[in-house]
Coordinates of C-alpha atoms in Angstrom, one line a residue:
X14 CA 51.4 112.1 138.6
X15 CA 48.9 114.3 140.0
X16 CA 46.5 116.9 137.4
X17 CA 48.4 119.9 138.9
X18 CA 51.7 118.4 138.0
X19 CA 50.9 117.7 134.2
X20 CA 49.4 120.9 134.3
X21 CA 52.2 122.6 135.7
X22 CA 54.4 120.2 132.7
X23 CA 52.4 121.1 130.2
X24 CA 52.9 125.0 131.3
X25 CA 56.5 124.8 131.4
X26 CA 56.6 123.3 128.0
X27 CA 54.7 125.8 126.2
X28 CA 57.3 128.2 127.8
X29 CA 60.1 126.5 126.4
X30 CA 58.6 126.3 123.0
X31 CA 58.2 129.7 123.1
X32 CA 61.1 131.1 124.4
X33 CA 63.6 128.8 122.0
X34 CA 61.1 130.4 119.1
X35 CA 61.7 133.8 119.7
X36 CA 65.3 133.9 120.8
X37 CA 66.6 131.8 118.0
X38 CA 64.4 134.8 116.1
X39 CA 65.3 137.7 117.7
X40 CA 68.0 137.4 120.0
X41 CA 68.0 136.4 124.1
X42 CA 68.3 140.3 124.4
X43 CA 65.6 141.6 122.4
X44 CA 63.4 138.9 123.9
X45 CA 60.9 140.0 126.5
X46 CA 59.1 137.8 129.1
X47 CA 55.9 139.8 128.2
X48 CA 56.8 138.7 124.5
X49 CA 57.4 134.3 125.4
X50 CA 54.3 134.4 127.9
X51 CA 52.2 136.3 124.5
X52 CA 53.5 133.1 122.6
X53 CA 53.0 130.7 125.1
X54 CA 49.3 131.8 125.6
X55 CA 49.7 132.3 129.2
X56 CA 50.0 135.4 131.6
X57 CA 53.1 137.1 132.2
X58 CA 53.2 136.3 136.0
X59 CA 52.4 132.7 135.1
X60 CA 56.5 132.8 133.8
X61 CA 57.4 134.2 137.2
X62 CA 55.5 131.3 138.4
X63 CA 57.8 128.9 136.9
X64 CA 60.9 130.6 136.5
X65 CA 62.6 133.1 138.5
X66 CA 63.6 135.5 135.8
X67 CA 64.0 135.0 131.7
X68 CA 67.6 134.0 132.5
X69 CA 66.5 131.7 134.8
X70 CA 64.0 130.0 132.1
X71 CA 66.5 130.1 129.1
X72 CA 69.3 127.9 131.4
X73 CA 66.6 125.7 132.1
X74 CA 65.6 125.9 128.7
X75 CA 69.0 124.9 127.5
X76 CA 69.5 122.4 130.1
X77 CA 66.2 120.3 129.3
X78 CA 67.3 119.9 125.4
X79 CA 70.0 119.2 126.0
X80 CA 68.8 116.4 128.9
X81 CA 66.8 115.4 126.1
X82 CA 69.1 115.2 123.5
X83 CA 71.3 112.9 125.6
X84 CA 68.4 110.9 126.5
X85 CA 67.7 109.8 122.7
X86 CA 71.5 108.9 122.8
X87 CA 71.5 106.5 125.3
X88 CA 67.7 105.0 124.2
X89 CA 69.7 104.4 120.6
X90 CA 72.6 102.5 122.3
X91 CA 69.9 100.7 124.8
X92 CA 67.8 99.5 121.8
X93 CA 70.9 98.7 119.9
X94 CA 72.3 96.5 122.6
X95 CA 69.3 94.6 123.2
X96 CA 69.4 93.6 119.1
X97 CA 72.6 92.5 119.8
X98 CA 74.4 95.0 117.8
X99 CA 78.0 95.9 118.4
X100 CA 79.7 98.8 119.8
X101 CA 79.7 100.6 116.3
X102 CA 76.3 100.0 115.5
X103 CA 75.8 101.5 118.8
X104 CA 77.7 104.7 117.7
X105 CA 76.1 105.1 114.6
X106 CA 72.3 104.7 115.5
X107 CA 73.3 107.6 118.0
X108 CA 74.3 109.4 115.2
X109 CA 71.0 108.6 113.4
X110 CA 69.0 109.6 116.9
X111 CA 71.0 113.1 116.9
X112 CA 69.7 114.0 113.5
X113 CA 66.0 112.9 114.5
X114 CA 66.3 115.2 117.7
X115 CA 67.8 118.3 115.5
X116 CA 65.7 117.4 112.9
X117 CA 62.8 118.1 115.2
X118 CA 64.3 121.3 117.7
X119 CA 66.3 122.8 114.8
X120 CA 66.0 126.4 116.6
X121 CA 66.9 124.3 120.1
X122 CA 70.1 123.4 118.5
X123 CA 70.4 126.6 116.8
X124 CA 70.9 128.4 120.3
X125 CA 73.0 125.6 122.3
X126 CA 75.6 126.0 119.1
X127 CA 75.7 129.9 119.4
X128 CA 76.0 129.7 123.0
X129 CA 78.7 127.3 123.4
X130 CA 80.7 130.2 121.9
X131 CA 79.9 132.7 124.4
X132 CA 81.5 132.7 127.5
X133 CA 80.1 135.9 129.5
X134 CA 76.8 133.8 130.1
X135 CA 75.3 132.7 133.5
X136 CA 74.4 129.4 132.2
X137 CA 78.2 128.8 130.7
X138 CA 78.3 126.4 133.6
X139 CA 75.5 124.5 132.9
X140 CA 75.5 124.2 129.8
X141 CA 79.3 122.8 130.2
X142 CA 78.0 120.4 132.6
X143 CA 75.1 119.0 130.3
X144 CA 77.2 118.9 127.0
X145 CA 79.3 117.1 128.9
X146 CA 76.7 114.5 130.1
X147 CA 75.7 113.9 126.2
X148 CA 79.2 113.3 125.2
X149 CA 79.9 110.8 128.0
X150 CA 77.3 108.6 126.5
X151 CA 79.0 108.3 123.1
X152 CA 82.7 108.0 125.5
X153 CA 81.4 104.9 127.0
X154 CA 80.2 103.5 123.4
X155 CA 83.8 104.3 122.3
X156 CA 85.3 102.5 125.5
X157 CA 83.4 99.6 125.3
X158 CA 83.8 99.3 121.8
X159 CA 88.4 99.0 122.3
X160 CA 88.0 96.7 125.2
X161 CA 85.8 94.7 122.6
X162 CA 88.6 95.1 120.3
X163 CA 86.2 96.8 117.7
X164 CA 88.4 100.0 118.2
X165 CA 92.0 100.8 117.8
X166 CA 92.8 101.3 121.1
X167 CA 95.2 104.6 120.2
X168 CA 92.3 106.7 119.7
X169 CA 91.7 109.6 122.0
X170 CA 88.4 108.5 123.6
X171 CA 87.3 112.3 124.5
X172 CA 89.1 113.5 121.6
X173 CA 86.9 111.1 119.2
X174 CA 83.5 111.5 121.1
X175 CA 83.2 115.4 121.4
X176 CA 84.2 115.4 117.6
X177 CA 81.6 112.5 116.8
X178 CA 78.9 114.8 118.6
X179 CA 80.4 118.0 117.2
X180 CA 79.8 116.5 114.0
X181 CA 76.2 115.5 114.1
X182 CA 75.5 119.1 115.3
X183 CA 77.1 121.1 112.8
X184 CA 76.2 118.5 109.8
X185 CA 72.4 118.3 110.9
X186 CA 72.5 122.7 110.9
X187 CA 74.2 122.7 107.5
X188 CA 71.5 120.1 106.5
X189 CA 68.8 122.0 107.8
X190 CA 69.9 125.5 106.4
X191 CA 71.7 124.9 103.1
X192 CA 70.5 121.4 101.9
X193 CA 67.0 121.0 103.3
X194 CA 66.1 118.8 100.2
X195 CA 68.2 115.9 101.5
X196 CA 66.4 113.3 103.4
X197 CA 67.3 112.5 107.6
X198 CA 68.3 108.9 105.3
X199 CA 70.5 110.5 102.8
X200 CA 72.2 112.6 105.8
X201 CA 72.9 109.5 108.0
X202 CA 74.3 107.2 105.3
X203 CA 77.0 109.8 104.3
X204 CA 77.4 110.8 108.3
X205 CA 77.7 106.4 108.7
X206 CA 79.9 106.2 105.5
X207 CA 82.5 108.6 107.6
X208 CA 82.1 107.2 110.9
X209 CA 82.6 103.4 109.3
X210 CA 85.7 105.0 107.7
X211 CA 84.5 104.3 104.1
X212 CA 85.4 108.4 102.9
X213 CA 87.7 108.8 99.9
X214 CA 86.1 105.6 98.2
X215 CA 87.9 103.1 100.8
X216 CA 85.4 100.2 100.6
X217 CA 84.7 99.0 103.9
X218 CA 82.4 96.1 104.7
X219 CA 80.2 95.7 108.0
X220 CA 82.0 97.3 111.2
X221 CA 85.4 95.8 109.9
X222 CA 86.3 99.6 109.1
X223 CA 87.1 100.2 112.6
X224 CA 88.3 97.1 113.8
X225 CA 91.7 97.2 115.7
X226 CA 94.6 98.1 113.2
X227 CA 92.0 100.3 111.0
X228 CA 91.9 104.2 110.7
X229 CA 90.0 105.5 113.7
X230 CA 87.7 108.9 113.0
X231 CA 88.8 111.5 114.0

């Protein structure tokens, strides 16, 4: 990669650091470009360099966390696989990884949560198309895991992955907002307690919890 290139990287990320700062803040409507190029420490024609328009920037914007997000899924299943873990393992260092990532873009996942409610957005589209990309990592974790017989093989597959992903996001914002003095440790052991199906006290041992013929989550 060239000098220009990282430059232009290193541009582009400022500008999304920015903008995800001030919109979780203050709204994508109140938010100026004059205001995220201020931020960012850059000229305001230096965002029209990059990005069309501020609508333009925040879809990209969404669409990069959420490439990253989905990214640190599949490195948690890669790195699982190649310790030789099994399928579950696999879905719950995934859970683990989603934490980390909120953990660290709190006000990223602040913003894809709000907007997956709106539908009057220009990025709607892409964002469906990306969210859907992160939650076909954890469908074929779920799949492999019933052909290994690890799974029931009654559970709904997109049913059970969108809620495994659904609940990583909204656990990790409670987490962040109301409980901020529990560790990322203390919030994966009870997340892994409920995907291993150990809630209620049921004493579950290894990934025998979700072995064929156990309750499924979900």
């Amino acid at each position: 990669m060239d000098s220009s290139s990282t430059r232009r990287q290193g541009t582009r990320q400022k500008l999304f650091e920015a903008a995800v700062t001030l919109i979780a803040e203050q709204g994508f409507s109140s938010t100026t470009v004059d205001e995220i190029a201020e931020r960012a420490g850059v000229a305001k024609g230096t965002v029209y360099y990059n990005f069309a328009s501020k609508t333009v920037l925040f879809e990209e914007l969404l669409r990069h966390g959420v490439e990253l997000l989905t990214a640190s899924l599949q490195n948690a299943a890669d790195e699982n696989a190649e310790r030789g873990g099994s399928h579950v393992d696999a879905l719950d260092a995934m859970v683990r990884a989603g934490l980390d990532f909120i953990s660290r873009y709190p006000a990223l996942t602040q913003l894809y949560v709000a907007e997956l409610w709106r539908t009057n957005r220009a990025w709607q589209s892409t964002l469906m198309i990306v969210r859907q990309q992160a939650i076909a990592v954890i469908e074929t974790e779920l799949r492999a895991g019933v052909t290994a017989r690890e799974l029931s093989d009654d559970i709904d597959i997109p049913l059970t992955a969108s809620a495994l992903f659904g609940m990583v996001l909204v656990a990790a914002l409670d987490w962040q907002s109301y409980q901020p003095e529990r560790s990322l440790e203390d919030v994966h052991a009870a997340l892994s307690r409920l995907l291993q199906g150990r809630v209620g006290g049921a004493v579950a041992k290894g990934t025998g919890a979700l072995a064929k013929g156990a309750p499924a989550p979900g």
